[in-house]
Short mmCIF file of C-alpha atoms and ligand atoms in Angstrom, two decimals:
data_model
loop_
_atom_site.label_atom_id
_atom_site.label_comp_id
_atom_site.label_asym_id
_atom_site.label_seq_id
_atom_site.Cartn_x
_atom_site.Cartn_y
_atom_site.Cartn_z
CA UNK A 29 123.23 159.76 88.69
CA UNK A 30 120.37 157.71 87.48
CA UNK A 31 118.18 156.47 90.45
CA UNK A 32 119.09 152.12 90.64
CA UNK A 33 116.08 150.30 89.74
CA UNK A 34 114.61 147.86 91.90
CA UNK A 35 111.66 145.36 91.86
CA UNK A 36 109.42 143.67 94.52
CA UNK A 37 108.96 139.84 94.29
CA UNK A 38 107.30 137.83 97.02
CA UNK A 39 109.47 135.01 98.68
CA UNK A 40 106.81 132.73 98.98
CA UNK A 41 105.20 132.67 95.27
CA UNK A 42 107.92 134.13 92.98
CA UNK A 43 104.88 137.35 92.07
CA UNK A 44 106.89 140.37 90.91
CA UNK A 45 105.01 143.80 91.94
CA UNK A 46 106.24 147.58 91.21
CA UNK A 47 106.30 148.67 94.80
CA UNK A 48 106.81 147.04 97.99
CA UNK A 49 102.92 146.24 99.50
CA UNK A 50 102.22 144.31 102.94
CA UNK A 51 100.38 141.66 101.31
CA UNK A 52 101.23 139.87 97.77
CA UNK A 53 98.38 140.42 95.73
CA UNK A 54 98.85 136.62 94.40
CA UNK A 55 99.28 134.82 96.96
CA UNK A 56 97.98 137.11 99.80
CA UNK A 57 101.29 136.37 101.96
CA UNK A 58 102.03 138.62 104.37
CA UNK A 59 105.19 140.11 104.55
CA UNK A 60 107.10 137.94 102.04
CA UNK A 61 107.85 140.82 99.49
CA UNK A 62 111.58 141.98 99.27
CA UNK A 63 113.01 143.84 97.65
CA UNK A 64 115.37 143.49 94.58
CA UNK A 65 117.80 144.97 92.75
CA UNK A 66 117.48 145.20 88.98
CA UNK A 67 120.49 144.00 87.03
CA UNK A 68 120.80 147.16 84.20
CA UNK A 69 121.06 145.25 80.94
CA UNK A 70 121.83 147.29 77.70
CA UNK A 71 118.63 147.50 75.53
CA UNK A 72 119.08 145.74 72.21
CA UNK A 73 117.62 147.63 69.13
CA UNK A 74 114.81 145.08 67.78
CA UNK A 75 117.41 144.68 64.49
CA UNK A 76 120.60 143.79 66.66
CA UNK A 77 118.72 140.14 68.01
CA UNK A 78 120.32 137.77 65.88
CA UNK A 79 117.96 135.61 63.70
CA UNK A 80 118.27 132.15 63.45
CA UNK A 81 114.92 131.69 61.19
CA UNK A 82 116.70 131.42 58.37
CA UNK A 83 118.01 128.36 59.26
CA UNK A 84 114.85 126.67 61.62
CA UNK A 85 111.42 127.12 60.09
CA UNK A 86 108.01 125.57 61.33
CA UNK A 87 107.64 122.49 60.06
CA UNK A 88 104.54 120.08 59.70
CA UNK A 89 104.13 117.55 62.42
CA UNK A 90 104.66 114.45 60.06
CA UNK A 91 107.93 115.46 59.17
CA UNK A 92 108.83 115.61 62.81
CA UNK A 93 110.52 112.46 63.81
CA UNK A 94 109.39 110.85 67.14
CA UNK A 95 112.11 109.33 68.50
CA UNK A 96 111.64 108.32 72.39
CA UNK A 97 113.42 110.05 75.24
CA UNK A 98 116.86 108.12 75.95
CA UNK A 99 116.50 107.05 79.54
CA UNK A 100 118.86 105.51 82.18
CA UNK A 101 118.06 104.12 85.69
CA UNK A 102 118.80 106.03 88.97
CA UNK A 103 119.20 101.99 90.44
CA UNK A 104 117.10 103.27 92.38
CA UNK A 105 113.33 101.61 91.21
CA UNK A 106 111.28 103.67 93.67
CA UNK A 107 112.96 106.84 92.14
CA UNK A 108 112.87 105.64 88.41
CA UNK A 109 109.11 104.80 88.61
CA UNK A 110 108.33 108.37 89.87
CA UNK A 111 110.41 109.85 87.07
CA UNK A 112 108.03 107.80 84.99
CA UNK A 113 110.26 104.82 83.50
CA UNK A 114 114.00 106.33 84.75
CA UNK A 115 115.56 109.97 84.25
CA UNK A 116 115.74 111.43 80.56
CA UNK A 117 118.72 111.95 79.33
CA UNK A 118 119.42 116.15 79.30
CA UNK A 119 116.49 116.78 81.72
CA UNK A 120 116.65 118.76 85.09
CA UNK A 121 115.17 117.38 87.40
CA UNK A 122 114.50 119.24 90.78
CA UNK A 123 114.10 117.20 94.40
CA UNK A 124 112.42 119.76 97.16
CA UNK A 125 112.04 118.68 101.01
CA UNK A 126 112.58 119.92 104.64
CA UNK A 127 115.84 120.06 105.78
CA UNK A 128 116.90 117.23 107.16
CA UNK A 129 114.36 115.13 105.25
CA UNK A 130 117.31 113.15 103.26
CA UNK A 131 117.57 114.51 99.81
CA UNK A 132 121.45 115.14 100.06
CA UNK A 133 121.66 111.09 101.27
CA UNK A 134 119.27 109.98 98.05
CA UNK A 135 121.48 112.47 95.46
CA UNK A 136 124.89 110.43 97.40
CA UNK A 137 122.87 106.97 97.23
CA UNK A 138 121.91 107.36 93.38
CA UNK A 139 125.66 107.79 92.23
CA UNK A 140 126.56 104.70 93.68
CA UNK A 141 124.62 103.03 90.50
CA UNK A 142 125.00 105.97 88.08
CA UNK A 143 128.88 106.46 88.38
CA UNK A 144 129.33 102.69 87.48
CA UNK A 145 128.53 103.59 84.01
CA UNK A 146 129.23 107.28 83.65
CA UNK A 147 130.66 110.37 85.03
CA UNK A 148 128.87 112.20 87.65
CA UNK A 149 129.95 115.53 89.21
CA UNK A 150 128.73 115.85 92.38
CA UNK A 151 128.59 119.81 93.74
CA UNK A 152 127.80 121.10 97.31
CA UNK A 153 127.32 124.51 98.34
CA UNK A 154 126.53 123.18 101.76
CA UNK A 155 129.41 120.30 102.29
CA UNK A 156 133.02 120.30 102.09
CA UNK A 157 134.68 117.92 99.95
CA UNK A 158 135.38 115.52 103.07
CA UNK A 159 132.42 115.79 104.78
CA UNK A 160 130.49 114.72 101.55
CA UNK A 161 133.40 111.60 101.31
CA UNK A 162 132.95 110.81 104.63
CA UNK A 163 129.12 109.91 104.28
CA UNK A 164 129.91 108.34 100.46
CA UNK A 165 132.18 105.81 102.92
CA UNK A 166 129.45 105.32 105.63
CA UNK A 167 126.77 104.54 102.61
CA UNK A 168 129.06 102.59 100.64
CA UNK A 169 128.84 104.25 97.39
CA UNK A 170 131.15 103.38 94.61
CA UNK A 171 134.16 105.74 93.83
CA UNK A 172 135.26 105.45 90.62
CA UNK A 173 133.69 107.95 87.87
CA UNK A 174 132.56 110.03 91.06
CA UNK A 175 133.65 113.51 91.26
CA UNK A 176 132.73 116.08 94.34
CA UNK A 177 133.21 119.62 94.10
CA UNK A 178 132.27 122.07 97.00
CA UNK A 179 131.43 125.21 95.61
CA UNK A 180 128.75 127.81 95.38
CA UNK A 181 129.87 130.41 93.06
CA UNK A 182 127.81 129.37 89.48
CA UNK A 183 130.26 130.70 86.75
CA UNK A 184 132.94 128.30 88.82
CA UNK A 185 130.42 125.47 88.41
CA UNK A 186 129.31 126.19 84.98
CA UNK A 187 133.17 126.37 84.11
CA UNK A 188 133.51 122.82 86.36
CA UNK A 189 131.22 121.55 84.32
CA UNK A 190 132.57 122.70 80.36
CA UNK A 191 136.00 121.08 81.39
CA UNK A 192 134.88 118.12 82.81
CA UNK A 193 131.95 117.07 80.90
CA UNK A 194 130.12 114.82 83.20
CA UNK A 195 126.94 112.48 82.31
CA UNK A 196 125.28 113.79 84.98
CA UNK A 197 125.56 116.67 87.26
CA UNK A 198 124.22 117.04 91.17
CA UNK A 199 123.78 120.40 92.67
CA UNK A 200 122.66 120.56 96.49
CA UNK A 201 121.24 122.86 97.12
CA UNK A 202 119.87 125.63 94.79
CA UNK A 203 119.46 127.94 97.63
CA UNK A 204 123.20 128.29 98.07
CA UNK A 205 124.87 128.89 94.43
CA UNK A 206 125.29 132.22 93.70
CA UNK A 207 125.67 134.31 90.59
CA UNK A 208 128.37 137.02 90.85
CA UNK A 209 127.07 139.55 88.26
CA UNK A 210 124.03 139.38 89.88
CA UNK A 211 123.77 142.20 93.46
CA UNK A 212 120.80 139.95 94.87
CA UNK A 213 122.45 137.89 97.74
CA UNK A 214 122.28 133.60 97.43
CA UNK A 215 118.63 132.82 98.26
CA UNK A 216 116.91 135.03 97.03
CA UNK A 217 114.39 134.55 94.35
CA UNK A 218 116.26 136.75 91.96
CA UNK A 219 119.30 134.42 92.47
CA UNK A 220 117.42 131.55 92.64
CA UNK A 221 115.86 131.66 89.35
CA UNK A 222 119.06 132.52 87.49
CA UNK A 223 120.91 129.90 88.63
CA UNK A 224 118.28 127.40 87.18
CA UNK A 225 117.97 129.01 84.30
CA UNK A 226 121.41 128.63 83.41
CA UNK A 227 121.42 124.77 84.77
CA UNK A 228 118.94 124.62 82.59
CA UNK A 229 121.04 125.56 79.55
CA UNK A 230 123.57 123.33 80.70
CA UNK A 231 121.38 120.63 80.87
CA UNK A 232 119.55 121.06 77.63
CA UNK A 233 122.89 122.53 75.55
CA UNK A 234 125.13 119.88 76.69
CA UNK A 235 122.98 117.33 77.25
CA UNK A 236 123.79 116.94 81.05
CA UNK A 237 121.31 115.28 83.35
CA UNK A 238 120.97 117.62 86.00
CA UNK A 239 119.87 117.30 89.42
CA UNK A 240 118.95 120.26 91.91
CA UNK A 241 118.13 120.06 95.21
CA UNK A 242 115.88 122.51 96.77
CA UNK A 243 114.48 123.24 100.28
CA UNK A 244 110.92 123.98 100.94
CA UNK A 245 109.44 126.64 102.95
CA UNK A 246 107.14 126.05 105.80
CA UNK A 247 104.69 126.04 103.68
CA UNK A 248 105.36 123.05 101.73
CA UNK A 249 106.43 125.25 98.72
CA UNK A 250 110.33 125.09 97.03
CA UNK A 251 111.62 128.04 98.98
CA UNK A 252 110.13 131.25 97.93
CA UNK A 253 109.63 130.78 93.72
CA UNK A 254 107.13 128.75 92.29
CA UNK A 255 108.20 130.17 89.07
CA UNK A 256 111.02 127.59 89.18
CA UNK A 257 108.49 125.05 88.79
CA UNK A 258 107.27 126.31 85.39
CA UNK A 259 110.85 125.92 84.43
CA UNK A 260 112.27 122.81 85.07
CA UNK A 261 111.14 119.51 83.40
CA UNK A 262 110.20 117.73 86.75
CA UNK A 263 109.60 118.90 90.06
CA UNK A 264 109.80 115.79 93.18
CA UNK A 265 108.51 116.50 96.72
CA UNK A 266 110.38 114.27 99.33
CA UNK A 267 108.25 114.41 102.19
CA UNK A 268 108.03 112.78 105.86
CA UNK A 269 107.24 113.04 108.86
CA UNK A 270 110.04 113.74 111.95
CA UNK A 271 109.44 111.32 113.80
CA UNK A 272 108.44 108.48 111.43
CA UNK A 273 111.22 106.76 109.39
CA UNK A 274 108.64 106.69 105.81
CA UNK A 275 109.78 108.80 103.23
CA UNK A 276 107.55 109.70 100.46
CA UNK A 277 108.77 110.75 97.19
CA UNK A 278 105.90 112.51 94.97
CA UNK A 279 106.19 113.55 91.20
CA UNK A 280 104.87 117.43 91.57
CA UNK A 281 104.84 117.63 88.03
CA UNK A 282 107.02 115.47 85.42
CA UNK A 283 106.96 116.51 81.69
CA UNK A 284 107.93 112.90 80.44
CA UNK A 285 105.75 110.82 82.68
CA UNK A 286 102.64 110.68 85.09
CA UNK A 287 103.08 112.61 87.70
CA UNK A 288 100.51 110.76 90.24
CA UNK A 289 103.25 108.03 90.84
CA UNK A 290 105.02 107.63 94.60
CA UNK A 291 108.40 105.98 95.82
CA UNK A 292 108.64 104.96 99.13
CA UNK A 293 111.77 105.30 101.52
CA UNK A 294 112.79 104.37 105.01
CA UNK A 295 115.66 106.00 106.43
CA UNK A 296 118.16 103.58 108.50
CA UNK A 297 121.42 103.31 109.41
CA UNK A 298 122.69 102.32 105.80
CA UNK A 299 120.94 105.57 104.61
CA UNK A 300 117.16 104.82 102.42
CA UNK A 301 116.13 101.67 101.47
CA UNK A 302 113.17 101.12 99.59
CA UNK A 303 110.01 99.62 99.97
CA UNK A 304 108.71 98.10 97.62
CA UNK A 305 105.44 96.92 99.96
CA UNK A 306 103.99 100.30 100.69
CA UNK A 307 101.00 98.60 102.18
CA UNK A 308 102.82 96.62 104.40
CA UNK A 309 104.14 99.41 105.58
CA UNK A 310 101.81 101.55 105.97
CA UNK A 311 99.38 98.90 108.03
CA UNK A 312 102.31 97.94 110.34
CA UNK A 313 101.66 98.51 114.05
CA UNK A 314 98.00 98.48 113.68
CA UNK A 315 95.95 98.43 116.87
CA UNK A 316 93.50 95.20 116.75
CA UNK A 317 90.41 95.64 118.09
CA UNK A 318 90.55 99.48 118.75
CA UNK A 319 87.66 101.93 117.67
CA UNK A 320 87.66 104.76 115.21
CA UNK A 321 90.56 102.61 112.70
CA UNK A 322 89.63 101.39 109.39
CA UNK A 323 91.63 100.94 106.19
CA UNK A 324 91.08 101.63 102.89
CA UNK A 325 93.01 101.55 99.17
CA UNK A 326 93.72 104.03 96.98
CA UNK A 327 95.73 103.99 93.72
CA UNK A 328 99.07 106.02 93.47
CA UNK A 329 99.47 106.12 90.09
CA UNK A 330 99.16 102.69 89.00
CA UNK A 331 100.03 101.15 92.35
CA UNK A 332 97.16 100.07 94.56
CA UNK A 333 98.42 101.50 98.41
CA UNK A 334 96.44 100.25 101.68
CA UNK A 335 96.35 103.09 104.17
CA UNK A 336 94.92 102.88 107.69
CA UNK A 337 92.76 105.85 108.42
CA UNK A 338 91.87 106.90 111.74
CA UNK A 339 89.25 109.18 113.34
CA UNK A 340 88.75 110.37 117.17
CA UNK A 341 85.29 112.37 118.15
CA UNK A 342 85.23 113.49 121.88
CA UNK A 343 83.05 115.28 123.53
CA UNK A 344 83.81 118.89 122.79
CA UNK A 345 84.16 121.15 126.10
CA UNK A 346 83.67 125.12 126.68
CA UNK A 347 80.93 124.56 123.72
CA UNK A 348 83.23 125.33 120.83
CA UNK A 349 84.76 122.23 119.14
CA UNK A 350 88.22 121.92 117.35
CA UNK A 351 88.47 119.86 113.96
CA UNK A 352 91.58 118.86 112.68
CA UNK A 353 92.79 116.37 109.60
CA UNK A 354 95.85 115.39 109.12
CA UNK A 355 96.92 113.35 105.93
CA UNK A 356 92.98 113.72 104.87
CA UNK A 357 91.68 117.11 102.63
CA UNK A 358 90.27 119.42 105.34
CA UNK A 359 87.40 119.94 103.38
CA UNK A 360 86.77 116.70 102.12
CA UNK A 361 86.88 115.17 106.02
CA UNK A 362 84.56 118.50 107.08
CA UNK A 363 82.04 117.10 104.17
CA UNK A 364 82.40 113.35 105.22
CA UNK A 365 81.38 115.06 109.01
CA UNK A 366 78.21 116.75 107.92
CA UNK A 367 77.03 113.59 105.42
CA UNK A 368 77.63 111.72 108.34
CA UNK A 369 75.36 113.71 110.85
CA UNK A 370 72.60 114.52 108.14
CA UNK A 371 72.46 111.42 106.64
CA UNK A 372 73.89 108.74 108.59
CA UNK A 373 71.96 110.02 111.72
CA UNK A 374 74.71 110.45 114.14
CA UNK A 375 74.96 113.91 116.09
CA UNK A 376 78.27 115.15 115.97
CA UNK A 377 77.62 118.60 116.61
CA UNK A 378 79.14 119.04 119.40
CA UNK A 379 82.09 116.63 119.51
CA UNK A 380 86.10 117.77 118.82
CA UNK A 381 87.35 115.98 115.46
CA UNK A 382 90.57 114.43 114.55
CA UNK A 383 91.57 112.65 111.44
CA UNK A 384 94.92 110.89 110.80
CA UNK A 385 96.13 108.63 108.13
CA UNK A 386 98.87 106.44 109.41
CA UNK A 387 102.59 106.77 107.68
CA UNK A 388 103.14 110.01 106.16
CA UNK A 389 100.31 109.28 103.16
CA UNK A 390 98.60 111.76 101.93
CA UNK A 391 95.14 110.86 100.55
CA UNK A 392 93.30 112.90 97.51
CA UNK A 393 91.37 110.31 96.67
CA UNK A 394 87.31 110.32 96.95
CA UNK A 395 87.42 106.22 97.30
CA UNK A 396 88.91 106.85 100.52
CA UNK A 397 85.50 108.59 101.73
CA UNK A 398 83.72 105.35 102.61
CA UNK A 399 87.09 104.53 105.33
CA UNK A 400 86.78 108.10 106.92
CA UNK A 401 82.69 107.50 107.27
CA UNK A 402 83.03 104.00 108.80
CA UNK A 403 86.34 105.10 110.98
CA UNK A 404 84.36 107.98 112.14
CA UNK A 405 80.88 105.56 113.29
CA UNK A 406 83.33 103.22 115.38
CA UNK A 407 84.86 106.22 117.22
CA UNK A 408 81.17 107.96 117.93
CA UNK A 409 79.70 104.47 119.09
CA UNK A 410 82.62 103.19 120.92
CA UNK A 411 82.78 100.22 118.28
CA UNK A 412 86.03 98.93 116.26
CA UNK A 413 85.74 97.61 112.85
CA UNK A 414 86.15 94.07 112.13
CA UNK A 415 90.11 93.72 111.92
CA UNK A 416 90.09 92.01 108.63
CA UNK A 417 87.90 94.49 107.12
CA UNK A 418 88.88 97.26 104.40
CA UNK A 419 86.39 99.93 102.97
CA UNK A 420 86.32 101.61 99.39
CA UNK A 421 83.79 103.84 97.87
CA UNK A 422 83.24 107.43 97.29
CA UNK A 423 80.63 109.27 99.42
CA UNK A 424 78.30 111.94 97.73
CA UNK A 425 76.07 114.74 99.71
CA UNK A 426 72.85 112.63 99.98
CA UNK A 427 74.67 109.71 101.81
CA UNK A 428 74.98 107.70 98.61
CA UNK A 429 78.45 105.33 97.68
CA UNK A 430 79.42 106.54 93.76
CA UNK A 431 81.27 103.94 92.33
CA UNK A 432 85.48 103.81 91.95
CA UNK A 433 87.78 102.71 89.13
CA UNK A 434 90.15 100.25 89.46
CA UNK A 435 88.20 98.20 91.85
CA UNK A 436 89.52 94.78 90.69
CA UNK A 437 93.50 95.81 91.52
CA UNK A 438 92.12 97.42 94.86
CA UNK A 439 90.58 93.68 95.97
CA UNK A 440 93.49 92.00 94.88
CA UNK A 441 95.82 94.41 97.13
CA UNK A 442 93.00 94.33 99.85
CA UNK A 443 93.38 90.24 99.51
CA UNK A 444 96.81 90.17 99.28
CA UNK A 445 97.47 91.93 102.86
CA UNK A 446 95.56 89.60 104.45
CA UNK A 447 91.82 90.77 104.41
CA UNK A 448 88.84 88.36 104.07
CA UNK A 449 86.29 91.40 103.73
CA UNK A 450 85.78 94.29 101.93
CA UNK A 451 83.04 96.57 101.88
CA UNK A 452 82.18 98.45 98.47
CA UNK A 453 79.31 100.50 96.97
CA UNK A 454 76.86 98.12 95.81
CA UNK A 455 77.60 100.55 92.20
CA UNK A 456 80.54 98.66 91.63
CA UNK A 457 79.62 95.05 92.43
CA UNK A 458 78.16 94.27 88.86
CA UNK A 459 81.58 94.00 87.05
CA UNK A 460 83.57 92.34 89.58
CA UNK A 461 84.67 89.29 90.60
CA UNK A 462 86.04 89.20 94.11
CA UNK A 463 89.37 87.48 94.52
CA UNK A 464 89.53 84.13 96.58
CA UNK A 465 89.20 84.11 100.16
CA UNK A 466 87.65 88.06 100.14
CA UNK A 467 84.02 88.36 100.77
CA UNK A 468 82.44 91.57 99.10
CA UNK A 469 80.06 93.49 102.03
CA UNK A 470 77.75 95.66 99.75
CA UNK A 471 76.14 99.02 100.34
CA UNK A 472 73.94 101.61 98.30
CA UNK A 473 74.64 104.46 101.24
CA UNK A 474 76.58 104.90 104.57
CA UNK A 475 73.22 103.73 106.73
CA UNK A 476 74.13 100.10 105.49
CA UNK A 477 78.09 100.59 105.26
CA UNK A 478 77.95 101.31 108.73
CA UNK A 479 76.19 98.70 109.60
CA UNK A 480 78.99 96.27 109.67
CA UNK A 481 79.32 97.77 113.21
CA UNK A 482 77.09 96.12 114.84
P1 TYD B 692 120.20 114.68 104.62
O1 TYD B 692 120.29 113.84 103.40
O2 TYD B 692 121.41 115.41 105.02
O3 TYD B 692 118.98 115.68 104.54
P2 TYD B 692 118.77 116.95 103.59
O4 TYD B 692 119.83 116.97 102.58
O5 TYD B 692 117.39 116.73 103.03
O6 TYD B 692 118.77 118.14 104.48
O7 TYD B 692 119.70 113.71 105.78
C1 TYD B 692 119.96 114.04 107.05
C2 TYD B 692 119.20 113.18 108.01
O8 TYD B 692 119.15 111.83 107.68
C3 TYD B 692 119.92 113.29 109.32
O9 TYD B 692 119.02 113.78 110.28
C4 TYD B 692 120.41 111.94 109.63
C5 TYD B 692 119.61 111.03 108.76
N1 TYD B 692 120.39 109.90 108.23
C6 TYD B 692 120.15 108.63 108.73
O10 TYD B 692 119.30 108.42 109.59
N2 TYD B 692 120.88 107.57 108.23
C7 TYD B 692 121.83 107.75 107.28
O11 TYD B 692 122.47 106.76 106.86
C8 TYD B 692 122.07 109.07 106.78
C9 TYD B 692 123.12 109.31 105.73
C10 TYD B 692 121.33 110.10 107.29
MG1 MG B 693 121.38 118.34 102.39
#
């Protein structure tokens, strides 16, 4: 009997390998390959493929006609401006998070808008039928046009969705439809990727707007494959933190739109409700007159976003300190550290070093430097920042503040929440014209940005 084939993939980054090794050789995970068996498929000859370029040839780009994506909205703005302008008609479109983080609540919430004006099938591998009712009630989400199907088995859905022909078609979660023909069990990466695959037929033969949920793995990725996100057309992170009510939702990638964009959540009683005043948000509860705080702004997509940064140093005991950033790039906040010793004169050396940026944000952005520099001066020297002060600018290796774009939008945001000052590298000051009521503080380095301490 011939010997089954198998093959070795890696849970965490979807890497196929011949033989089982301890380590992935692409990601360098430990102990994430499995294995697989291989589904035998009968070789075709090269001459048995049927041909279909008899009937589609290349064709010059001017003939091609550009015709724009047909959108509709989610009624859910937050969600539509991370898809970039509202979902595409015939797209898939997969939402990753933690468990618990509220994707299966923001799939329910959306088909209270999108079953108004179409037909949406709504299946759950993890739900029964009245369980998924039950919260529909407690949300409030319109009935009619609204169709729930618990199932996991994917010819069952596939068929589901042939007979019924919906607009739009919700799968939670990915992780838990199976394919029969295939022997890997539900989960697996195997599994996993054949399932979107075929959703993705569905969605691009039919013309079916799918949604898939998927969960994420502890280390932020969709559970074990990254290949699916080469396959699908858009890939959203909804993030959070447990014990924080903020919910972020992040375009990972989005093939008909930016993908720097962000929606923001809060969970309540009545399920998420947006908010459309991230700032606010993000700034509420902060401590007046407390050292080692400061606030910057930095542009999610095209959306200015204040978020409060804040920095401890202690003393480090036993001689060895501990650094940790949360919400800030590790490396980024280790390089603001050693600017700030060598060139802003402080000695930091030996002090313990925390970072944290308030609400769940995430910051990538070098104009948010300048607030980890000043937050980190007013926790060494004991000394808050002026309350109704916000700082901008990129930091460089010899101490200097690089200029940022967008500045004027920044102001108006950094106005608009209240500030009356803003400090800025002295770069940017020629082209700008400071919005009433906000005075511009202006530095060429962080020896004069942190300054304003005193
Ligand atoms: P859920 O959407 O089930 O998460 P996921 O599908 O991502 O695993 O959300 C579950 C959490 O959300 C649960 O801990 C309870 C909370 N929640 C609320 O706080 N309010 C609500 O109205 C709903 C529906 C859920
Ligand atoms: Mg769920």
């Amino acid at each position: 009997m011939a010997k089954a084939r198998s093959s070795f993939y890696c849970t965490e980054c979807g890497n196929e390998t011949l033989k089982w090794q301890g380590r992935c050789p692409a990601c360098g995970a430990w102990n994430t390959i499995v294995e697989q068996p291989v589904k035998e498929t009968k070789k075709k000859s090269a001459g048995a493929v049927p041909s279909t370029f008899g009937m589609r040839k290349p064709r010059p780009i001017a003939e091609v006609e550009a015709v724009d994506e047909l959108r509709f909205n989610t009624g859910m703005d937050e969600l539509d401006r991370v898809l970039g302008g509202g979902a595409v008609k015939g797209s898939l479109v997969l939402v990753g998070g933690a468990p618990g983080i509220g994707k299966s609540t923001l799939m329910l919430q959306i088909c209270n808008n999108l079953c108004r004006f179409s037909e949406v099938l709504y299946v759950s591998g993890e739900e029964s039928e009245r369980q998924i009712k039950l919260r529909a009630q407690r949300l409030g989400v319109w009935e009619k046009g609204l169709y729930l199907f618990s199932e996991t088995n994917l010819d069952d859905i596939i068929a589901a969705v042939q007979e019924k022909r919906p607009d739009i078609l919700i799968v939670d979660s990915i992780q838990t439809i199976y394919n029969g023909d295939s022997n890997s069990s539900p989960g697996s990466v195997a599994q996993v990727k054949e399932c979107t695959m075929a959703l993705m037929h569905l969605a691009k033969g039919m013309g079916v707007t799918v949604f898939v949920v998927g969960h994420i793995n502890k280390e932020g990725s969709l559970a074990g494959p990254k290949v699916l996100e080469h396959m699908v057309d858009c890939v959203l992170h909804f993030e959070g933190e447990e014990h924080n009510s903020y919910r972020i939702l992040r375009a990972e990638k989005n093939r008909f739109g930016a993908t720097n964009e962000i929606g923001v959540f809060e969970m309540g009683d009545q399920g998420l409700v947006e908010v459309p005043n991230p700032s606010e948000a993000m700034l509420s509860g902060r401590p007046e007159n407390m050292p080692g705080s400061c606030v910057t702004c930095v542009m999610e997509g095209v959306r200015p976003v204040l978020a409060e940064v804040q920095a401890l140093l202690s003393p480090s005991a036993y001689g060895s300190s501990r650094r940790s950033s949360n919400g800030f790039d590790y490396n980024r906040a280790m390089m603001m550290l050693a600017v700030l010793e060598k060139r802003g004169g402080l000695l930091l050396s030996n002090c313990d070093f925390y970072v944290n940026v308030i609400g769940g944000l995430t910051l990538d952005e070098p104009a948010a430097d300048l607030s980890l520099i000043v937050a980190l001066a007013s926790s060494f020297r004991d000394k808050p920042v002026p309350f109704d002060l916000a700082a901008i600018g990129e930091v460089g290796l010899t101490g200097e503040l690089r200029s940022v774009n967008a500045i004027s939008q920044r102001l108006s945001e950094v106005r608009r929440l209240g500030f009356t000052k803003c400090l800025i590298p002295s770069r940017n000051s020629g082209k700008i014209v400071a919005p009433d009521g906000l005075s511009l503080i202006q530095a060429s380095n962080i020896r004069e940005a942190i300054a304003v301490l005193v």
